mmCIF file of C-alpha atoms in Angstrom:
data_model
loop_
_atom_site.group_PDB
_atom_site.id
_atom_site.type_symbol
_atom_site.label_atom_id
_atom_site.label_comp_id
_atom_site.label_asym_id
_atom_site.label_seq_id
_atom_site.Cartn_x
_atom_site.Cartn_y
_atom_site.Cartn_z
ATOM 1 C CA GLY A 1 106.084 68.787 61.990
ATOM 2 C CA ALA A 2 108.013 66.944 59.317
ATOM 3 C CA LEU A 3 108.823 64.147 61.799
ATOM 4 C CA GLY A 4 105.188 63.953 62.859
ATOM 5 C CA GLY A 5 104.189 63.656 59.219
ATOM 6 C CA LEU A 6 106.786 60.926 58.776
ATOM 7 C CA GLY A 7 105.372 59.086 61.811
ATOM 8 C CA LEU A 8 101.855 59.285 60.373
ATOM 9 C CA GLY A 9 103.183 58.097 57.000
ATOM 10 C CA LEU A 10 104.971 55.133 58.610
ATOM 11 C CA GLY A 11 101.838 54.233 60.594
ATOM 12 C CA LEU A 12 99.723 54.265 57.429
ATOM 13 C CA TRP A 13 102.358 52.216 55.569
ATOM 14 C CA ARG A 14 102.431 49.658 58.399
ATOM 15 C CA ARG A 15 98.623 49.367 58.396
ATOM 16 C CA GLN A 16 98.655 48.908 54.618
ATOM 17 C CA GLN A 17 101.343 46.225 54.945
ATOM 18 C CA GLN A 18 99.382 44.438 57.681
ATOM 19 C CA ALA A 19 96.183 44.616 55.613
ATOM 20 C CA ALA A 20 98.053 43.264 52.571
ATOM 21 C CA MET A 21 99.524 40.425 54.683
ATOM 22 C CA ALA A 22 96.099 39.577 56.146
ATOM 23 C CA ALA A 23 94.574 39.540 52.638
ATOM 24 C CA SER A 24 97.440 37.363 51.409
ATOM 25 C CA GLU A 25 96.974 34.952 54.347
ATOM 26 C CA GLU A 26 93.248 34.809 53.657
ATOM 27 C CA ASP A 27 93.954 34.029 49.989
ATOM 28 C CA GLU A 28 96.365 31.282 51.073
ATOM 29 C CA GLU A 29 93.740 29.858 53.452
ATOM 30 C CA LYS A 30 91.080 29.861 50.712
ATOM 31 C CA LYS A 31 93.505 28.221 48.292
ATOM 32 C CA GLU A 32 94.421 25.555 50.863
ATOM 33 C CA GLU A 33 90.756 24.942 51.675
ATOM 34 C CA GLU A 34 89.935 24.553 47.976
ATOM 35 C CA GLU A 35 92.803 22.064 47.532
ATOM 36 C CA LEU A 36 91.586 20.061 50.532
ATOM 37 C CA ARG A 37 88.015 20.140 49.228
ATOM 38 C CA GLN A 38 89.170 18.627 45.943
ATOM 39 C CA ARG A 39 90.993 15.813 47.771
ATOM 40 C CA PHE A 40 87.960 14.913 49.932
ATOM 41 C CA MET A 41 84.712 13.203 48.953
ATOM 42 C CA ALA A 42 82.639 15.600 51.123
ATOM 43 C CA PRO A 43 83.255 18.350 53.714
ATOM 44 C CA PRO A 44 84.832 16.874 56.890
ATOM 45 C CA VAL A 45 82.663 16.203 59.947
ATOM 46 C CA SER A 46 84.496 18.779 62.094
ATOM 47 C CA GLY A 47 84.491 21.433 59.327
ATOM 48 C CA LEU A 48 87.501 22.686 57.383
ATOM 49 C CA ARG A 49 87.847 25.947 59.328
ATOM 50 C CA GLU A 50 87.852 24.101 62.663
ATOM 51 C CA LEU A 51 90.413 21.564 61.419
ATOM 52 C CA ARG A 52 92.683 24.340 60.141
ATOM 53 C CA ARG A 53 92.358 26.201 63.455
ATOM 54 C CA ARG A 54 93.358 23.071 65.401
ATOM 55 C CA ARG A 55 95.700 21.683 62.754
ATOM 56 C CA ARG A 56 98.547 21.060 65.206
ATOM 57 C CA GLU A 57 96.362 18.816 67.371
ATOM 58 C CA LEU A 58 96.608 15.138 66.632
ATOM 59 C CA ARG A 59 92.845 14.667 66.487
ATOM 60 C CA SER A 60 92.641 17.159 63.610
ATOM 61 C CA ARG A 61 95.597 15.620 61.789
ATOM 62 C CA MET A 62 94.023 12.169 62.096
ATOM 63 C CA GLU A 63 90.702 13.456 60.740
ATOM 64 C CA LEU A 64 92.512 15.021 57.769
ATOM 65 C CA LEU A 65 94.373 11.734 57.182
ATOM 66 C CA ILE A 66 91.216 9.600 57.157
ATOM 67 C CA MET A 67 89.467 12.099 54.852
ATOM 68 C CA GLU A 68 92.425 12.046 52.438
ATOM 69 C CA THR A 69 92.612 8.242 52.558
ATOM 70 C CA GLN A 70 88.898 8.003 51.719
ATOM 71 C CA GLY A 71 89.390 10.357 48.755
ATOM 72 C CA GLU A 72 92.500 8.540 47.459
ATOM 73 C CA VAL A 73 90.901 5.093 47.607
ATOM 74 C CA CYS A 74 87.577 6.201 46.073
ATOM 75 C CA ARG A 75 89.357 7.945 43.181
ATOM 76 C CA ALA A 76 91.580 4.895 42.545
ATOM 77 C CA LEU A 77 88.570 2.530 42.504
ATOM 78 C CA ALA A 78 86.426 4.843 40.349
ATOM 79 C CA ALA A 79 89.261 5.071 37.782
ATOM 80 C CA LEU A 80 89.085 1.273 37.357
ATOM 81 C CA ASP A 81 85.292 1.200 37.075
ATOM 82 C CA PRO A 82 84.444 4.252 34.927
ATOM 83 C CA GLY A 83 80.807 3.253 34.305
ATOM 84 C CA ALA A 84 80.037 3.320 38.046
ATOM 85 C CA SER A 85 80.105 6.125 40.570
ATOM 86 C CA PHE A 86 80.201 6.478 44.336
ATOM 87 C CA ALA A 87 77.054 7.514 46.162
ATOM 88 C CA VAL A 88 78.283 9.954 48.823
ATOM 89 C CA ASP A 89 76.132 9.966 51.921
ATOM 90 C CA THR A 90 76.898 12.331 54.809
ATOM 91 C CA TRP A 91 75.193 11.604 58.110
ATOM 92 C CA GLU A 92 74.989 13.106 61.581
ATOM 93 C CA ARG A 93 74.786 11.371 64.929
ATOM 94 C CA LYS A 94 72.575 13.163 67.430
ATOM 95 C CA GLU A 95 74.814 12.030 70.322
ATOM 96 C CA GLY A 96 77.794 13.783 68.668
ATOM 97 C CA GLY A 97 79.709 13.702 65.385
ATOM 98 C CA GLY A 98 78.837 11.986 62.142
ATOM 99 C CA GLY A 99 80.396 10.506 59.060
ATOM 100 C CA ILE A 100 80.651 10.135 55.303
ATOM 101 C CA SER A 101 79.754 6.850 53.591
ATOM 102 C CA CYS A 102 80.887 6.381 49.995
ATOM 103 C CA VAL A 103 79.424 3.303 48.305
ATOM 104 C CA LEU A 104 79.709 2.017 44.754
ATOM 105 C CA GLN A 105 77.303 -0.783 43.785
ATOM 106 C CA ASP A 106 76.812 -2.979 40.721
ATOM 107 C CA GLY A 107 79.757 -1.648 38.734
ATOM 108 C CA GLU A 108 81.502 -3.551 35.941
ATOM 109 C CA VAL A 109 84.524 -4.293 38.160
ATOM 110 C CA PHE A 110 83.181 -3.902 41.707
ATOM 111 C CA GLU A 111 79.982 -5.530 42.869
ATOM 112 C CA LYS A 112 80.122 -3.461 46.058
ATOM 113 C CA ALA A 113 82.840 -1.147 47.316
ATOM 114 C CA GLY A 114 82.383 1.004 50.395
ATOM 115 C CA VAL A 115 84.755 3.500 52.004
ATOM 116 C CA ASN A 116 83.480 5.029 55.251
ATOM 117 C CA VAL A 117 84.740 7.822 57.466
ATOM 118 C CA SER A 118 83.274 8.361 60.920
ATOM 119 C CA VAL A 119 84.125 10.919 63.591
ATOM 120 C CA VAL A 120 81.990 10.372 66.676
ATOM 121 C CA SER A 121 82.025 11.535 70.279
ATOM 122 C CA GLY A 122 79.846 11.234 73.353
ATOM 123 C CA LEU A 123 79.583 8.831 76.272
ATOM 124 C CA LEU A 124 80.749 5.247 76.015
ATOM 125 C CA SER A 125 77.933 2.726 76.435
ATOM 126 C CA GLU A 126 78.250 0.257 79.319
ATOM 127 C CA GLU A 127 78.517 -2.669 76.850
ATOM 128 C CA ALA A 128 81.299 -0.954 74.867
ATOM 129 C CA ALA A 129 83.177 -0.118 78.104
ATOM 130 C CA ARG A 130 82.821 -3.755 79.211
ATOM 131 C CA GLN A 131 84.232 -4.928 75.888
ATOM 132 C CA MET A 132 87.264 -2.633 76.348
ATOM 133 C CA ARG A 133 87.835 -3.673 79.966
ATOM 134 C CA SER A 134 87.844 -7.302 78.816
ATOM 135 C CA ARG A 135 90.905 -6.352 76.682
ATOM 136 C CA GLY A 136 92.722 -5.062 79.785
ATOM 137 C CA LYS A 137 91.726 -1.373 79.688
ATOM 138 C CA ALA A 138 91.446 0.050 83.216
ATOM 139 C CA LEU A 139 88.767 2.699 82.653
ATOM 140 C CA LYS A 140 87.823 4.849 85.636
ATOM 141 C CA ALA A 141 84.368 6.340 85.015
ATOM 142 C CA LYS A 142 83.022 9.504 86.662
ATOM 143 C CA ASP A 143 79.424 8.946 87.836
ATOM 144 C CA GLY A 144 79.342 5.957 85.510
ATOM 145 C CA LYS A 145 80.187 8.184 82.514
ATOM 146 C CA LEU A 146 83.136 7.876 80.143
ATOM 147 C CA PRO A 147 83.401 10.631 77.498
ATOM 148 C CA PHE A 148 85.023 9.323 74.300
ATOM 149 C CA CYS A 149 86.060 10.413 70.837
ATOM 150 C CA ALA A 150 86.580 7.875 68.033
ATOM 151 C CA MET A 151 87.435 8.368 64.394
ATOM 152 C CA GLY A 152 88.469 6.138 61.553
ATOM 153 C CA VAL A 153 88.331 5.184 57.915
ATOM 154 C CA SER A 154 87.186 1.699 56.967
ATOM 155 C CA SER A 155 86.596 -0.030 53.675
ATOM 156 C CA VAL A 156 85.570 -3.353 52.197
ATOM 157 C CA ILE A 157 85.813 -3.963 48.452
ATOM 158 C CA HIS A 158 83.977 -6.921 46.874
ATOM 159 C CA PRO A 159 84.887 -7.296 43.169
ATOM 160 C CA LYS A 160 82.687 -9.108 40.628
ATOM 161 C CA ASN A 161 85.449 -11.251 39.144
ATOM 162 C CA PRO A 162 86.347 -14.268 41.354
ATOM 163 C CA HIS A 163 90.014 -13.829 40.331
ATOM 164 C CA VAL A 164 90.129 -10.391 41.978
ATOM 165 C CA PRO A 165 90.390 -10.684 45.784
ATOM 166 C CA THR A 166 88.217 -8.886 48.314
ATOM 167 C CA MET A 167 90.169 -6.322 50.322
ATOM 168 C CA HIS A 168 89.489 -4.712 53.689
ATOM 169 C CA PHE A 169 91.282 -1.942 55.555
ATOM 170 C CA ASN A 170 90.565 0.132 58.620
ATOM 171 C CA TYR A 171 92.601 2.768 60.494
ATOM 172 C CA ARG A 172 91.244 4.374 63.641
ATOM 173 C CA TYR A 173 92.019 6.541 66.672
ATOM 174 C CA PHE A 174 90.319 6.359 70.060
ATOM 175 C CA GLU A 175 90.414 8.714 73.053
ATOM 176 C CA ILE A 176 88.717 8.325 76.429
ATOM 177 C CA GLU A 177 88.601 10.866 79.264
ATOM 178 C CA GLU A 178 88.686 9.274 82.718
ATOM 179 C CA ALA A 179 87.256 10.520 86.009
ATOM 180 C CA ASP A 180 90.436 12.476 86.953
ATOM 181 C CA GLY A 181 90.633 14.203 83.541
ATOM 182 C CA THR A 182 93.484 12.069 82.183
ATOM 183 C CA LYS A 183 93.078 10.849 78.628
ATOM 184 C CA GLN A 184 93.715 7.329 77.440
ATOM 185 C CA TRP A 185 94.385 7.089 73.707
ATOM 186 C CA TRP A 186 95.286 4.396 71.218
ATOM 187 C CA PHE A 187 95.363 3.605 67.518
ATOM 188 C CA GLY A 188 94.274 0.453 65.731
ATOM 189 C CA GLY A 189 93.857 -0.840 62.234
ATOM 190 C CA GLY A 190 95.117 -3.023 59.456
ATOM 191 C CA THR A 191 94.797 -4.103 55.836
ATOM 192 C CA ASP A 192 94.014 -7.664 54.726
ATOM 193 C CA LEU A 193 93.274 -9.621 51.553
ATOM 194 C CA THR A 194 90.633 -12.316 50.956
ATOM 195 C CA PRO A 195 91.112 -14.096 47.626
ATOM 196 C CA THR A 196 88.634 -16.626 46.216
ATOM 197 C CA TYR A 197 91.509 -18.383 44.419
ATOM 198 C CA LEU A 198 95.156 -18.344 45.439
ATOM 199 C CA ASN A 199 97.597 -16.369 43.302
ATOM 200 C CA GLU A 200 101.093 -16.469 44.840
ATOM 201 C CA GLU A 201 102.326 -13.422 42.913
ATOM 202 C CA ASP A 202 99.441 -11.314 44.231
ATOM 203 C CA ALA A 203 99.952 -12.569 47.801
ATOM 204 C CA VAL A 204 103.663 -11.703 47.694
ATOM 205 C CA HIS A 205 103.029 -8.228 46.219
ATOM 206 C CA PHE A 206 100.364 -7.456 48.838
ATOM 207 C CA HIS A 207 102.454 -8.562 51.814
ATOM 208 C CA LYS A 208 105.702 -6.988 50.538
ATOM 209 C CA THR A 209 104.004 -3.595 50.106
ATOM 210 C CA LEU A 210 102.669 -3.715 53.679
ATOM 211 C CA LYS A 211 106.039 -4.909 54.998
ATOM 212 C CA GLU A 212 107.789 -1.929 53.353
ATOM 213 C CA ALA A 213 105.340 0.466 55.062
ATOM 214 C CA CYS A 214 106.019 -1.175 58.465
ATOM 215 C CA ASP A 215 109.796 -1.443 57.963
ATOM 216 C CA LYS A 216 110.126 2.364 57.645
ATOM 217 C CA HIS A 217 109.300 2.521 61.357
ATOM 218 C CA ASP A 218 110.545 -0.692 62.962
ATOM 219 C CA LEU A 219 111.575 -4.041 61.456
ATOM 220 C CA LYS A 220 109.757 -5.895 64.251
ATOM 221 C CA LEU A 221 106.333 -4.487 63.314
ATOM 222 C CA TYR A 222 105.511 -6.471 60.156
ATOM 223 C CA PRO A 223 106.119 -9.999 61.576
ATOM 224 C CA LYS A 224 104.280 -9.067 64.783
ATOM 225 C CA TYR A 225 101.247 -7.538 63.042
ATOM 226 C CA LYS A 226 101.168 -10.200 60.310
ATOM 227 C CA LYS A 227 100.792 -12.892 62.999
ATOM 228 C CA TRP A 228 98.204 -10.783 64.827
ATOM 229 C CA CYS A 229 96.236 -10.515 61.568
ATOM 230 C CA ASP A 230 96.314 -14.289 60.995
ATOM 231 C CA ASP A 231 95.168 -14.855 64.586
ATOM 232 C CA TYR A 232 92.466 -12.156 64.562
ATOM 233 C CA PHE A 233 90.725 -13.075 61.287
ATOM 234 C CA TYR A 234 90.185 -16.645 62.429
ATOM 235 C CA ILE A 235 86.756 -18.241 62.000
ATOM 236 C CA LYS A 236 86.901 -20.590 64.972
ATOM 237 C CA HIS A 237 83.807 -22.591 64.065
ATOM 238 C CA ARG A 238 85.303 -23.311 60.600
ATOM 239 C CA GLY A 239 88.947 -23.779 61.625
ATOM 240 C CA GLU A 240 90.119 -21.387 58.895
ATOM 241 C CA ARG A 241 91.204 -17.789 58.422
ATOM 242 C CA ARG A 242 88.999 -15.299 56.609
ATOM 243 C CA GLY A 243 91.730 -14.678 54.017
ATOM 244 C CA ILE A 244 95.490 -14.635 53.477
ATOM 245 C CA GLY A 245 95.995 -11.876 56.026
ATOM 246 C CA GLY A 246 98.070 -8.740 55.917
ATOM 247 C CA ILE A 247 98.600 -6.653 59.059
ATOM 248 C CA PHE A 248 96.396 -5.978 62.078
ATOM 249 C CA PHE A 249 97.041 -4.124 65.355
ATOM 250 C CA ASP A 250 95.029 -2.570 68.166
ATOM 251 C CA ASP A 251 95.542 -0.642 71.431
ATOM 252 C CA MET A 252 98.767 0.840 70.014
ATOM 253 C CA ASP A 253 99.864 3.664 72.358
ATOM 254 C CA SER A 254 103.669 3.628 72.290
ATOM 255 C CA PRO A 255 106.436 4.722 71.738
ATOM 256 C CA SER A 256 104.687 8.150 71.392
ATOM 257 C CA LYS A 257 101.547 9.675 69.912
ATOM 258 C CA GLU A 258 103.480 11.241 67.045
ATOM 259 C CA GLU A 259 105.422 8.085 66.181
ATOM 260 C CA VAL A 260 102.308 5.909 66.179
ATOM 261 C CA PHE A 261 100.465 8.474 64.041
ATOM 262 C CA GLN A 262 103.310 8.463 61.487
ATOM 263 C CA PHE A 263 103.210 4.651 61.396
ATOM 264 C CA VAL A 264 99.415 4.657 60.830
ATOM 265 C CA LYS A 265 99.915 7.262 58.080
ATOM 266 C CA SER A 266 102.438 4.992 56.287
ATOM 267 C CA CYS A 267 99.984 2.070 56.493
ATOM 268 C CA ALA A 268 97.103 4.168 55.139
ATOM 269 C CA LYS A 269 99.278 5.394 52.246
ATOM 270 C CA ALA A 270 100.109 1.743 51.368
ATOM 271 C CA VAL A 271 96.449 0.798 50.700
ATOM 272 C CA VAL A 272 96.280 1.899 47.050
ATOM 273 C CA PRO A 273 99.695 0.492 45.986
ATOM 274 C CA CYS A 274 99.139 -2.868 47.718
ATOM 275 C CA TYR A 275 95.736 -3.535 46.105
ATOM 276 C CA ILE A 276 95.079 -1.569 42.895
ATOM 277 C CA PRO A 277 97.791 -3.357 40.811
ATOM 278 C CA ILE A 278 96.150 -6.712 41.707
ATOM 279 C CA VAL A 279 92.733 -5.477 40.546
ATOM 280 C CA LYS A 280 94.224 -4.180 37.267
ATOM 281 C CA ARG A 281 95.944 -7.518 36.670
ATOM 282 C CA HIS A 282 92.794 -9.650 36.998
ATOM 283 C CA CYS A 283 89.626 -7.587 36.497
ATOM 284 C CA HIS A 284 89.317 -8.765 32.866
ATOM 285 C CA ASP A 285 90.221 -12.441 33.511
ATOM 286 C CA SER A 286 87.649 -14.910 32.197
ATOM 287 C CA PHE A 287 85.804 -17.068 34.743
ATOM 288 C CA THR A 288 83.299 -19.931 34.779
ATOM 289 C CA PRO A 289 79.904 -20.165 36.531
ATOM 290 C CA GLU A 290 81.513 -22.734 38.914
ATOM 291 C CA GLU A 291 84.226 -20.213 39.866
ATOM 292 C CA LYS A 292 81.559 -17.575 40.504
ATOM 293 C CA GLN A 293 79.695 -20.036 42.726
ATOM 294 C CA TRP A 294 82.861 -20.730 44.765
ATOM 295 C CA GLN A 295 83.273 -16.964 45.210
ATOM 296 C CA GLN A 296 79.724 -16.795 46.610
ATOM 297 C CA LEU A 297 80.490 -19.567 49.118
ATOM 298 C CA ARG A 298 83.698 -17.819 50.236
ATOM 299 C CA ARG A 299 81.727 -14.621 50.723
ATOM 300 C CA GLY A 300 79.448 -16.569 53.055
ATOM 301 C CA ARG A 301 82.501 -17.171 55.259
ATOM 302 C CA TYR A 302 83.283 -13.444 55.114
ATOM 303 C CA VAL A 303 79.800 -12.646 56.422
ATOM 304 C CA GLU A 304 80.149 -15.250 59.193
ATOM 305 C CA PHE A 305 83.368 -13.681 60.479
ATOM 306 C CA ASN A 306 82.030 -10.118 60.340
ATOM 307 C CA LEU A 307 78.810 -10.873 62.176
ATOM 308 C CA VAL A 308 80.135 -13.367 64.736
ATOM 309 C CA TYR A 309 83.666 -12.191 65.602
ATOM 310 C CA ASP A 310 84.563 -8.762 64.223
ATOM 311 C CA ARG A 311 85.186 -6.321 67.087
ATOM 312 C CA GLY A 312 84.509 -3.219 64.972
ATOM 313 C CA THR A 313 81.094 -4.523 63.924
ATOM 314 C CA LYS A 314 80.282 -5.451 67.524
ATOM 315 C CA PHE A 315 81.414 -2.039 68.837
ATOM 316 C CA GLY A 316 79.304 -0.286 66.195
ATOM 317 C CA LEU A 317 76.221 -2.320 67.066
ATOM 318 C CA LEU A 318 76.739 -1.542 70.780
ATOM 319 C CA THR A 319 77.222 2.228 70.297
ATOM 320 C CA PRO A 320 74.021 4.265 70.769
ATOM 321 C CA GLY A 321 73.050 6.249 67.671
ATOM 322 C CA SER A 322 75.480 4.388 65.405
ATOM 323 C CA ARG A 323 74.475 4.026 61.777
ATOM 324 C CA ILE A 324 73.586 0.412 60.983
ATOM 325 C CA GLU A 325 73.790 0.934 57.191
ATOM 326 C CA SER A 326 77.438 2.051 57.520
ATOM 327 C CA ILE A 327 78.350 -0.746 59.963
ATOM 328 C CA LEU A 328 76.913 -3.440 57.678
ATOM 329 C CA MET A 329 78.402 -1.866 54.545
ATOM 330 C CA SER A 330 81.165 -4.495 54.838
ATOM 331 C CA LEU A 331 78.756 -7.259 53.822
ATOM 332 C CA PRO A 332 78.775 -8.342 50.165
ATOM 333 C CA LEU A 333 75.858 -7.659 47.850
ATOM 334 C CA THR A 334 75.480 -11.416 47.259
ATOM 335 C CA ALA A 335 76.673 -14.560 49.078
ATOM 336 C CA ARG A 336 75.746 -18.234 49.337
ATOM 337 C CA TRP A 337 75.537 -20.992 51.955
ATOM 338 C CA GLU A 338 75.348 -24.579 50.719
ATOM 339 C CA TYR A 339 74.840 -27.514 53.013
ATOM 340 C CA MET A 340 77.994 -29.642 53.549
ATOM 341 C CA HIS A 341 79.910 -28.240 50.563
ATOM 342 C CA THR A 342 83.397 -29.801 50.180
ATOM 343 C CA PRO A 343 85.632 -29.061 47.173
ATOM 344 C CA PRO A 344 87.374 -31.963 45.361
ATOM 345 C CA GLU A 345 90.894 -32.883 46.575
ATOM 346 C CA SER A 346 93.805 -31.242 44.691
ATOM 347 C CA SER A 347 91.406 -28.670 43.135
ATOM 348 C CA LYS A 348 92.089 -24.905 42.991
ATOM 349 C CA GLU A 349 89.336 -24.543 45.602
ATOM 350 C CA ALA A 350 91.074 -27.017 47.949
ATOM 351 C CA GLU A 351 94.368 -25.110 47.439
ATOM 352 C CA ILE A 352 93.041 -21.870 48.932
ATOM 353 C CA LEU A 353 91.478 -23.773 51.860
ATOM 354 C CA GLU A 354 94.890 -25.264 52.710
ATOM 355 C CA VAL A 355 96.415 -21.753 52.999
ATOM 356 C CA LEU A 356 93.462 -20.516 55.071
ATOM 357 C CA ARG A 357 93.992 -23.387 57.518
ATOM 358 C CA ASN A 358 97.795 -23.026 57.610
ATOM 359 C CA PRO A 359 98.933 -19.404 57.057
ATOM 360 C CA LYS A 360 102.124 -18.887 55.012
ATOM 361 C CA ASP A 361 105.068 -16.514 55.215
ATOM 362 C CA TRP A 362 104.789 -14.634 51.891
ATOM 363 C CA VAL A 363 107.835 -12.372 52.048
ATOM 364 C CA HIS A 364 110.806 -14.641 52.871
#
């Protein structure tokens, strides 16, 4: 009888312990969720519970990374422009997924700064599939259908002061399921700088910070992706680059999913340190109406590249149900096109054009 009583006592004790552990785990989960909520600008597209449940899967880890990157960048920008605030706009896509657009407009420091997250899924449009096949992707559709999942964070920041450069970054993950069930996946992205006037110190700081992020993984990555960036952001009809570059890569699917993810994470974490110090250094510089006008003309070139050549813009415009406002968020609030404008020789305006026509090595 005494042993039976002991058995009952042990059973009750065990149940109490299990209940206490479950309550403790639930408290931990709530605490973790609250911490994540504070780091994000809005609840994630896939939902916090779902992301926690699938937290070992790379898709979930990538979604958490892009959400955190959006939060980090928005907080860093808002700290420099305290009179302005981000409008946070969450949207859903009826074909699958959605996104969060954070846009700051008409601030003291930033004329327009947007940081977007999108997590979309569905069937690849024929035009989008054609675009991918033209890059060498062998995509085997089942009944003409290619299920896909794409997610990324992208941002363009247009400051008011012509001595503060425009900055763009984008990091994304893509997955396609083929007819036989196999999945093709790849990462892409980059960070690049578009100054109105050349400042060597800023250019060196920007490129060195990106090089350090790449060098943690492989010393060959920075030179390779720096060249790719210079080649990609090329406005053919003008014979000049959009800016002074940075890094750019696409279709990255080796050495392994985990290694590429860790590389993308390092690049995303380098965004704030490569750019924010430059903004701080110049956001209160004085400028003339002529310098502001040159900035407007350079922004015209930015618009030309984005609408004529940019693959991300094209993909967005070709994807059914995509959100046009978010795709065109990269365009500046104001820009200018003058007929046959040529800056005087040996001017500060001619100096930046020389670098845009002949890219430089900033780190050696």
